[in-house]
Amino acid sequence: MSGFFITFEGPDGAGKTTQINKVAGKLRQLGKKVAVTREPGGTKLGEAIRNILLDPQQNNLCSEAEVLLYAAARAQHVVEVIKPALAEGKIVLCDRFLDSSIAYQGFGRKLNLDIIQTVNRYAVAGIKPDLTVLLDVPVTVGLQRIKSKGGLDRIESEKLVFHEQVRQGFYQLSRQEPDRFRVIDASRPVDVVSRQVWQVVAERLGDLQYEDDNHGGTG
Ligand code: TMP
């Protein structure tokens, strides 16, 4: 597989979507083939599953079903979007992936990590990120950003302690795989964060032409 798989992770409200769009814009300016996608989602099935998972009305959804629905969306996403894009040599920028299931369902919901790993091993079919950018933000800052833009979804509405556990989960994952993870303080202004995100991506893509000439302009 000749492409490059970059995932963006972090607590809710870390600003992943904004940062992904900036990176995608810069890569495209450089003539790179880029695919931008997200989890849960990225496919017709995945988006339908996303609507269920994030719907505050689904307040009866049990944790086991939650794990399996995220994994089902992921399996479809890997087969339909990620594998083909990598096979075409694209740089795939993915808003969340398997690490989110470990952090949210494993650390947040305190479900059995081995079971989550096993189910997801089946779902990802050997696909693993080459680089994971962890946009870290204090839980209260992230949730405040979301609230200022509108209402909270089913997961965002969880208690603060849940979100703290998720954040700790991401930390732990980043410590377990320091080569794959790059942790960035996303509580800073968007352009400061985007400059650092770009440095990390450019460094990993290993090409001097990726140097940030416009000092993080609008991208
Ligand atoms: P998003 O709003 O960042 O796109 O993510 C959707 C929500 O789903 C977010 O609160 C994190 C959560 N989530 C999980 O709990 N487990 C997962 O495996 C994924 C991909 C997301």
PDB file of C-alpha atoms and ligand atoms in Angstrom:
ATOM      1  CA  MET A   1       0.000   0.000   0.000  1.00  0.00           C
ATOM      2  CA  SER A   2       1.703   3.176  -1.186  1.00  0.00           C
ATOM      3  CA  GLY A   3      -0.252   6.052   0.398  1.00  0.00           C
ATOM      4  CA  PHE A   4       0.187   7.610   3.815  1.00  0.00           C
ATOM      5  CA  PHE A   5      -2.413   7.341   6.570  1.00  0.00           C
ATOM      6  CA  ILE A   6      -2.678  10.218   9.069  1.00  0.00           C
ATOM      7  CA  THR A   7      -5.260  10.238  11.832  1.00  0.00           C
ATOM      8  CA  PHE A   8      -6.287  13.166  14.033  1.00  0.00           C
ATOM      9  CA  GLU A   9      -7.450  12.401  17.532  1.00  0.00           C
ATOM     10  CA  GLY A  10      -8.307  14.233  20.709  1.00  0.00           C
ATOM     11  CA  PRO A  11     -11.029  15.137  23.182  1.00  0.00           C
ATOM     12  CA  ASP A  12     -14.200  16.792  21.904  1.00  0.00           C
ATOM     13  CA  GLY A  13     -13.706  20.422  20.919  1.00  0.00           C
ATOM     14  CA  ALA A  14      -9.992  20.113  20.141  1.00  0.00           C
ATOM     15  CA  GLY A  15     -10.481  21.626  16.668  1.00  0.00           C
ATOM     16  CA  LYS A  16      -9.582  18.563  14.579  1.00  0.00           C
ATOM     17  CA  THR A  17     -11.831  19.409  11.661  1.00  0.00           C
ATOM     18  CA  THR A  18     -10.385  22.901  11.235  1.00  0.00           C
ATOM     19  CA  GLN A  19      -6.834  21.589  11.398  1.00  0.00           C
ATOM     20  CA  ILE A  20      -7.493  18.745   8.961  1.00  0.00           C
ATOM     21  CA  ASN A  21      -8.958  21.159   6.425  1.00  0.00           C
ATOM     22  CA  LYS A  22      -5.913  23.409   6.717  1.00  0.00           C
ATOM     23  CA  VAL A  23      -3.487  20.529   6.217  1.00  0.00           C
ATOM     24  CA  ALA A  24      -5.511  19.215   3.286  1.00  0.00           C
ATOM     25  CA  GLY A  25      -5.451  22.652   1.650  1.00  0.00           C
ATOM     26  CA  LYS A  26      -1.683  22.937   1.967  1.00  0.00           C
ATOM     27  CA  LEU A  27      -1.042  19.447   0.676  1.00  0.00           C
ATOM     28  CA  ARG A  28      -3.299  20.049  -2.319  1.00  0.00           C
ATOM     29  CA  GLN A  29      -1.467  23.316  -3.046  1.00  0.00           C
ATOM     30  CA  LEU A  30       1.664  21.212  -3.267  1.00  0.00           C
ATOM     31  CA  GLY A  31      -0.041  18.979  -5.812  1.00  0.00           C
ATOM     32  CA  LYS A  32      -0.528  16.025  -3.474  1.00  0.00           C
ATOM     33  CA  LYS A  33      -3.433  13.632  -3.812  1.00  0.00           C
ATOM     34  CA  VAL A  34      -5.392  13.875  -0.570  1.00  0.00           C
ATOM     35  CA  ALA A  35      -8.475  12.143   0.826  1.00  0.00           C
ATOM     36  CA  VAL A  36     -10.231  13.714   3.810  1.00  0.00           C
ATOM     37  CA  THR A  37     -12.594  11.529   5.761  1.00  0.00           C
ATOM     38  CA  ARG A  38     -13.971  10.970   9.242  1.00  0.00           C
ATOM     39  CA  GLU A  39     -15.197   8.460  11.805  1.00  0.00           C
ATOM     40  CA  PRO A  40     -17.806   7.549  12.516  1.00  0.00           C
ATOM     41  CA  GLY A  41     -18.758   8.287   8.931  1.00  0.00           C
ATOM     42  CA  GLY A  42     -17.017   8.585   5.590  1.00  0.00           C
ATOM     43  CA  THR A  43     -19.477   6.212   3.884  1.00  0.00           C
ATOM     44  CA  LYS A  44     -23.245   6.137   3.447  1.00  0.00           C
ATOM     45  CA  LEU A  45     -23.507   3.389   6.039  1.00  0.00           C
ATOM     46  CA  GLY A  46     -21.035   5.108   8.364  1.00  0.00           C
ATOM     47  CA  GLU A  47     -22.900   8.408   8.273  1.00  0.00           C
ATOM     48  CA  ALA A  48     -26.161   6.602   9.043  1.00  0.00           C
ATOM     49  CA  ILE A  49     -24.494   4.868  11.997  1.00  0.00           C
ATOM     50  CA  ARG A  50     -23.042   8.223  13.088  1.00  0.00           C
ATOM     51  CA  ASN A  51     -26.518   9.709  13.241  1.00  0.00           C
ATOM     52  CA  ILE A  52     -27.608   6.927  15.573  1.00  0.00           C
ATOM     53  CA  LEU A  53     -24.501   7.102  17.759  1.00  0.00           C
ATOM     54  CA  LEU A  54     -24.601  10.851  18.266  1.00  0.00           C
ATOM     55  CA  ASP A  55     -28.374  11.225  18.593  1.00  0.00           C
ATOM     56  CA  PRO A  56     -29.191  12.399  22.161  1.00  0.00           C
ATOM     57  CA  GLN A  57     -32.543  10.581  21.807  1.00  0.00           C
ATOM     58  CA  GLN A  58     -30.660   7.245  21.781  1.00  0.00           C
ATOM     59  CA  ASN A  59     -30.226   7.427  25.533  1.00  0.00           C
ATOM     60  CA  ASN A  60     -30.862   3.705  25.925  1.00  0.00           C
ATOM     61  CA  LEU A  61     -28.018   2.540  23.687  1.00  0.00           C
ATOM     62  CA  CYS A  62     -26.008   0.001  25.660  1.00  0.00           C
ATOM     63  CA  SER A  63     -22.217   0.222  25.762  1.00  0.00           C
ATOM     64  CA  GLU A  64     -21.757  -3.099  23.960  1.00  0.00           C
ATOM     65  CA  ALA A  65     -23.888  -1.906  21.045  1.00  0.00           C
ATOM     66  CA  GLU A  66     -21.948   1.352  21.050  1.00  0.00           C
ATOM     67  CA  VAL A  67     -18.602  -0.463  20.631  1.00  0.00           C
ATOM     68  CA  LEU A  68     -19.991  -2.620  17.836  1.00  0.00           C
ATOM     69  CA  LEU A  69     -21.611   0.263  15.973  1.00  0.00           C
ATOM     70  CA  TYR A  70     -18.369   2.274  15.974  1.00  0.00           C
ATOM     71  CA  ALA A  71     -16.539  -0.839  14.784  1.00  0.00           C
ATOM     72  CA  ALA A  72     -19.141  -1.576  12.085  1.00  0.00           C
ATOM     73  CA  ALA A  73     -18.853   1.965  10.724  1.00  0.00           C
ATOM     74  CA  ARG A  74     -15.054   1.553  10.802  1.00  0.00           C
ATOM     75  CA  ALA A  75     -15.086  -1.761   8.928  1.00  0.00           C
ATOM     76  CA  GLN A  76     -17.132  -0.249   6.095  1.00  0.00           C
ATOM     77  CA  HIS A  77     -14.924   2.840   6.080  1.00  0.00           C
ATOM     78  CA  VAL A  78     -11.711   0.808   5.799  1.00  0.00           C
ATOM     79  CA  VAL A  79     -13.032  -1.304   2.919  1.00  0.00           C
ATOM     80  CA  GLU A  80     -14.867   1.407   1.006  1.00  0.00           C
ATOM     81  CA  VAL A  81     -12.659   4.490   1.532  1.00  0.00           C
ATOM     82  CA  ILE A  82      -9.352   4.083   3.358  1.00  0.00           C
ATOM     83  CA  LYS A  83      -7.875   1.022   1.647  1.00  0.00           C
ATOM     84  CA  PRO A  84      -8.740   2.174  -1.897  1.00  0.00           C
ATOM     85  CA  ALA A  85      -7.375   5.685  -1.240  1.00  0.00           C
ATOM     86  CA  LEU A  86      -4.100   4.312   0.132  1.00  0.00           C
ATOM     87  CA  ALA A  87      -3.852   1.916  -2.800  1.00  0.00           C
ATOM     88  CA  GLU A  88      -4.134   4.928  -5.122  1.00  0.00           C
ATOM     89  CA  GLY A  89      -1.192   6.507  -3.294  1.00  0.00           C
ATOM     90  CA  LYS A  90      -3.235   9.196  -1.575  1.00  0.00           C
ATOM     91  CA  ILE A  91      -2.453  10.881   1.717  1.00  0.00           C
ATOM     92  CA  VAL A  92      -5.479   9.998   3.830  1.00  0.00           C
ATOM     93  CA  LEU A  93      -6.406  12.495   6.563  1.00  0.00           C
ATOM     94  CA  CYS A  94      -8.879  10.859   8.895  1.00  0.00           C
ATOM     95  CA  ASP A  95     -10.793  12.624  11.671  1.00  0.00           C
ATOM     96  CA  ARG A  96     -10.652   9.917  14.379  1.00  0.00           C
ATOM     97  CA  PHE A  97      -9.963   6.180  14.035  1.00  0.00           C
ATOM     98  CA  LEU A  98      -9.435   3.170  16.280  1.00  0.00           C
ATOM     99  CA  ASP A  99      -7.687   5.167  19.044  1.00  0.00           C
ATOM    100  CA  SER A 100     -11.004   6.929  19.694  1.00  0.00           C
ATOM    101  CA  SER A 101     -12.663   3.601  20.485  1.00  0.00           C
ATOM    102  CA  ILE A 102      -9.900   2.792  22.975  1.00  0.00           C
ATOM    103  CA  ALA A 103     -10.099   6.254  24.553  1.00  0.00           C
ATOM    104  CA  TYR A 104     -13.902   6.697  24.607  1.00  0.00           C
ATOM    105  CA  GLN A 105     -15.262   3.175  24.999  1.00  0.00           C
ATOM    106  CA  GLY A 106     -12.219   1.728  26.806  1.00  0.00           C
ATOM    107  CA  PHE A 107     -11.096   4.546  29.095  1.00  0.00           C
ATOM    108  CA  GLY A 108     -14.293   6.641  29.072  1.00  0.00           C
ATOM    109  CA  ARG A 109     -16.835   3.853  29.498  1.00  0.00           C
ATOM    110  CA  LYS A 110     -14.372   1.522  31.242  1.00  0.00           C
ATOM    111  CA  LEU A 111     -15.174  -1.388  28.934  1.00  0.00           C
ATOM    112  CA  ASN A 112     -12.819  -4.307  28.490  1.00  0.00           C
ATOM    113  CA  LEU A 113      -9.860  -3.120  26.410  1.00  0.00           C
ATOM    114  CA  ASP A 114      -9.077  -6.596  25.062  1.00  0.00           C
ATOM    115  CA  ILE A 115     -12.585  -6.963  23.672  1.00  0.00           C
ATOM    116  CA  ILE A 116     -12.442  -3.522  22.044  1.00  0.00           C
ATOM    117  CA  GLN A 117      -9.051  -4.381  20.516  1.00  0.00           C
ATOM    118  CA  THR A 118     -10.284  -7.753  19.249  1.00  0.00           C
ATOM    119  CA  VAL A 119     -13.465  -6.413  17.662  1.00  0.00           C
ATOM    120  CA  ASN A 120     -11.516  -3.604  16.055  1.00  0.00           C
ATOM    121  CA  ARG A 121      -8.730  -5.833  14.796  1.00  0.00           C
ATOM    122  CA  TYR A 122     -11.435  -7.463  12.739  1.00  0.00           C
ATOM    123  CA  ALA A 123     -12.785  -4.064  11.625  1.00  0.00           C
ATOM    124  CA  VAL A 124      -9.496  -2.459  10.530  1.00  0.00           C
ATOM    125  CA  ALA A 125      -8.187  -5.485   8.619  1.00  0.00           C
ATOM    126  CA  GLY A 126      -4.529  -4.662   9.208  1.00  0.00           C
ATOM    127  CA  ILE A 127      -4.755  -0.926   8.500  1.00  0.00           C
ATOM    128  CA  LYS A 128      -2.795   1.215  10.945  1.00  0.00           C
ATOM    129  CA  PRO A 129      -2.070   4.956  10.936  1.00  0.00           C
ATOM    130  CA  ASP A 130       1.456   5.993   9.881  1.00  0.00           C
ATOM    131  CA  LEU A 131       1.068   9.122  11.994  1.00  0.00           C
ATOM    132  CA  THR A 132      -1.448  10.149  14.647  1.00  0.00           C
ATOM    133  CA  VAL A 133      -1.746  13.819  15.542  1.00  0.00           C
ATOM    134  CA  LEU A 134      -3.212  14.082  19.031  1.00  0.00           C
ATOM    135  CA  LEU A 135      -4.767  17.504  19.517  1.00  0.00           C
ATOM    136  CA  ASP A 136      -4.925  17.825  23.255  1.00  0.00           C
ATOM    137  CA  VAL A 137      -7.195  20.291  24.992  1.00  0.00           C
ATOM    138  CA  PRO A 138      -8.426  20.582  28.579  1.00  0.00           C
ATOM    139  CA  VAL A 139     -11.887  19.042  28.764  1.00  0.00           C
ATOM    140  CA  THR A 140     -13.640  22.194  29.972  1.00  0.00           C
ATOM    141  CA  VAL A 141     -12.062  24.286  27.200  1.00  0.00           C
ATOM    142  CA  GLY A 142     -13.124  21.781  24.513  1.00  0.00           C
ATOM    143  CA  LEU A 143     -16.678  21.468  25.763  1.00  0.00           C
ATOM    144  CA  GLN A 144     -17.030  25.232  26.090  1.00  0.00           C
ATOM    145  CA  ARG A 145     -15.992  25.637  22.439  1.00  0.00           C
ATOM    146  CA  ILE A 146     -18.690  23.162  21.389  1.00  0.00           C
ATOM    147  CA  LYS A 147     -21.355  24.751  23.563  1.00  0.00           C
ATOM    148  CA  SER A 148     -20.623  28.183  22.085  1.00  0.00           C
ATOM    149  CA  LYS A 149     -21.365  26.745  18.617  1.00  0.00           C
ATOM    150  CA  GLY A 150     -24.596  24.920  19.506  1.00  0.00           C
ATOM    151  CA  GLY A 151     -25.963  21.931  21.418  1.00  0.00           C
ATOM    152  CA  LEU A 152     -24.093  18.881  22.674  1.00  0.00           C
ATOM    153  CA  ASP A 153     -24.514  15.450  21.031  1.00  0.00           C
ATOM    154  CA  ARG A 154     -25.010  12.145  22.902  1.00  0.00           C
ATOM    155  CA  ILE A 155     -21.301  11.600  23.608  1.00  0.00           C
ATOM    156  CA  GLU A 156     -20.458  15.245  24.292  1.00  0.00           C
ATOM    157  CA  SER A 157     -23.274  15.317  26.868  1.00  0.00           C
ATOM    158  CA  GLU A 158     -21.462  12.753  29.038  1.00  0.00           C
ATOM    159  CA  LYS A 159     -20.251  13.832  32.484  1.00  0.00           C
ATOM    160  CA  LEU A 160     -16.981  15.709  32.908  1.00  0.00           C
ATOM    161  CA  VAL A 161     -15.338  12.683  34.519  1.00  0.00           C
ATOM    162  CA  PHE A 162     -16.041  10.633  31.372  1.00  0.00           C
ATOM    163  CA  HIS A 163     -14.290  13.247  29.235  1.00  0.00           C
ATOM    164  CA  GLU A 164     -11.361  13.402  31.674  1.00  0.00           C
ATOM    165  CA  GLN A 165     -10.956   9.634  31.384  1.00  0.00           C
ATOM    166  CA  VAL A 166     -11.038   9.904  27.596  1.00  0.00           C
ATOM    167  CA  ARG A 167      -8.292  12.520  27.694  1.00  0.00           C
ATOM    168  CA  GLN A 168      -6.187  10.318  29.973  1.00  0.00           C
ATOM    169  CA  GLY A 169      -6.800   7.430  27.580  1.00  0.00           C
ATOM    170  CA  PHE A 170      -5.359   9.399  24.697  1.00  0.00           C
ATOM    171  CA  TYR A 171      -2.314  10.317  26.821  1.00  0.00           C
ATOM    172  CA  GLN A 172      -1.757   6.701  27.661  1.00  0.00           C
ATOM    173  CA  LEU A 173      -2.008   5.628  24.026  1.00  0.00           C
ATOM    174  CA  SER A 174       0.472   8.334  23.019  1.00  0.00           C
ATOM    175  CA  ARG A 175       2.935   7.117  25.628  1.00  0.00           C
ATOM    176  CA  GLN A 176       2.579   3.518  24.456  1.00  0.00           C
ATOM    177  CA  GLU A 177       3.397   4.438  20.853  1.00  0.00           C
ATOM    178  CA  PRO A 178       5.575   7.553  20.906  1.00  0.00           C
ATOM    179  CA  ASP A 179       6.798   6.974  17.334  1.00  0.00           C
ATOM    180  CA  ARG A 180       3.311   7.051  15.885  1.00  0.00           C
ATOM    181  CA  PHE A 181       1.862   9.839  18.056  1.00  0.00           C
ATOM    182  CA  ARG A 182       2.612  13.557  18.043  1.00  0.00           C
ATOM    183  CA  VAL A 183       0.895  15.448  20.857  1.00  0.00           C
ATOM    184  CA  ILE A 184       0.005  19.093  20.225  1.00  0.00           C
ATOM    185  CA  ASP A 185      -1.434  21.603  22.692  1.00  0.00           C
ATOM    186  CA  ALA A 186      -4.649  22.611  20.917  1.00  0.00           C
ATOM    187  CA  SER A 187      -5.805  25.097  23.542  1.00  0.00           C
ATOM    188  CA  ARG A 188      -3.732  27.777  21.760  1.00  0.00           C
ATOM    189  CA  PRO A 189      -4.977  30.010  18.885  1.00  0.00           C
ATOM    190  CA  VAL A 190      -5.868  28.164  15.682  1.00  0.00           C
ATOM    191  CA  ASP A 191      -2.947  29.521  13.633  1.00  0.00           C
ATOM    192  CA  VAL A 192      -0.383  28.637  16.286  1.00  0.00           C
ATOM    193  CA  VAL A 193      -1.755  25.105  16.399  1.00  0.00           C
ATOM    194  CA  SER A 194      -1.906  24.807  12.623  1.00  0.00           C
ATOM    195  CA  ARG A 195       1.752  25.813  12.315  1.00  0.00           C
ATOM    196  CA  GLN A 196       2.765  23.015  14.639  1.00  0.00           C
ATOM    197  CA  VAL A 197       0.435  20.509  12.992  1.00  0.00           C
ATOM    198  CA  TRP A 198       1.961  21.362   9.633  1.00  0.00           C
ATOM    199  CA  GLN A 199       5.515  20.950  10.993  1.00  0.00           C
ATOM    200  CA  VAL A 200       4.656  17.511  12.296  1.00  0.00           C
ATOM    201  CA  VAL A 201       2.987  16.412   9.066  1.00  0.00           C
ATOM    202  CA  ALA A 202       5.744  17.838   6.868  1.00  0.00           C
ATOM    203  CA  GLU A 203       8.441  16.216   8.975  1.00  0.00           C
ATOM    204  CA  ARG A 204       6.770  12.829   8.720  1.00  0.00           C
ATOM    205  CA  LEU A 205       6.184  13.134   5.012  1.00  0.00           C
ATOM    206  CA  GLY A 206       9.898  13.758   4.886  1.00  0.00           C
ATOM    207  CA  ASP A 207      10.052  16.336   2.152  1.00  0.00           C
ATOM    208  CA  LEU A 208      11.695  19.755   2.463  1.00  0.00           C
ATOM    209  CA  GLN A 209       9.296  21.273  -0.017  1.00  0.00           C
ATOM    210  CA  TYR A 210       6.660  20.983   2.700  1.00  0.00           C
ATOM    211  CA  GLU A 211       8.353  23.750   4.687  1.00  0.00           C
ATOM    212  CA  ASP A 212       5.903  26.347   5.880  1.00  0.00           C
ATOM    213  CA  ASP A 213       6.817  29.438   3.855  1.00  0.00           C
ATOM    214  CA  ASN A 214       3.808  31.524   4.754  1.00  0.00           C
ATOM    215  CA  HIS A 215       4.236  31.051   8.489  1.00  0.00           C
ATOM    216  CA  GLY A 216       0.925  29.376   8.954  1.00  0.00           C
ATOM    217  CA  GLY A 217      -1.214  31.849   6.955  1.00  0.00           C
ATOM    218  CA  THR A 218      -4.727  30.812   6.204  1.00  0.00           C
ATOM    219  CA  GLY A 219      -3.649  27.551   4.545  1.00  0.00           C
TER     220      GLY A 219
HETATM  221  P1  TMP B   1     -16.450  13.854  16.167  1.00  0.00           P
HETATM  222  O1  TMP B   1     -17.536  14.712  16.673  1.00  0.00           O
HETATM  223  O2  TMP B   1     -15.088  14.242  16.587  1.00  0.00           O
HETATM  224  O3  TMP B   1     -16.563  13.618  14.697  1.00  0.00           O
HETATM  225  O4  TMP B   1     -16.635  12.400  16.818  1.00  0.00           O
HETATM  226  C1  TMP B   1     -17.845  11.861  17.098  1.00  0.00           C
HETATM  227  C2  TMP B   1     -17.971  11.478  18.543  1.00  0.00           C
HETATM  228  O5  TMP B   1     -17.874  10.047  18.632  1.00  0.00           O
HETATM  229  C3  TMP B   1     -16.959  12.048  19.490  1.00  0.00           C
HETATM  230  O6  TMP B   1     -17.627  12.446  20.686  1.00  0.00           O
HETATM  231  C4  TMP B   1     -16.060  10.883  19.800  1.00  0.00           C
HETATM  232  C5  TMP B   1     -16.944   9.678  19.623  1.00  0.00           C
HETATM  233  N1  TMP B   1     -16.266   8.443  19.193  1.00  0.00           N
HETATM  234  C6  TMP B   1     -16.247   7.346  20.026  1.00  0.00           C
HETATM  235  O7  TMP B   1     -16.763   7.403  21.139  1.00  0.00           O
HETATM  236  N2  TMP B   1     -15.645   6.188  19.585  1.00  0.00           N
HETATM  237  C7  TMP B   1     -15.084   6.081  18.350  1.00  0.00           C
HETATM  238  O8  TMP B   1     -14.550   5.031  17.992  1.00  0.00           O
HETATM  239  C8  TMP B   1     -15.118   7.247  17.482  1.00  0.00           C
HETATM  240  C9  TMP B   1     -14.523   7.168  16.113  1.00  0.00           C
HETATM  241  C10 TMP B   1     -15.710   8.409  17.951  1.00  0.00           C
END
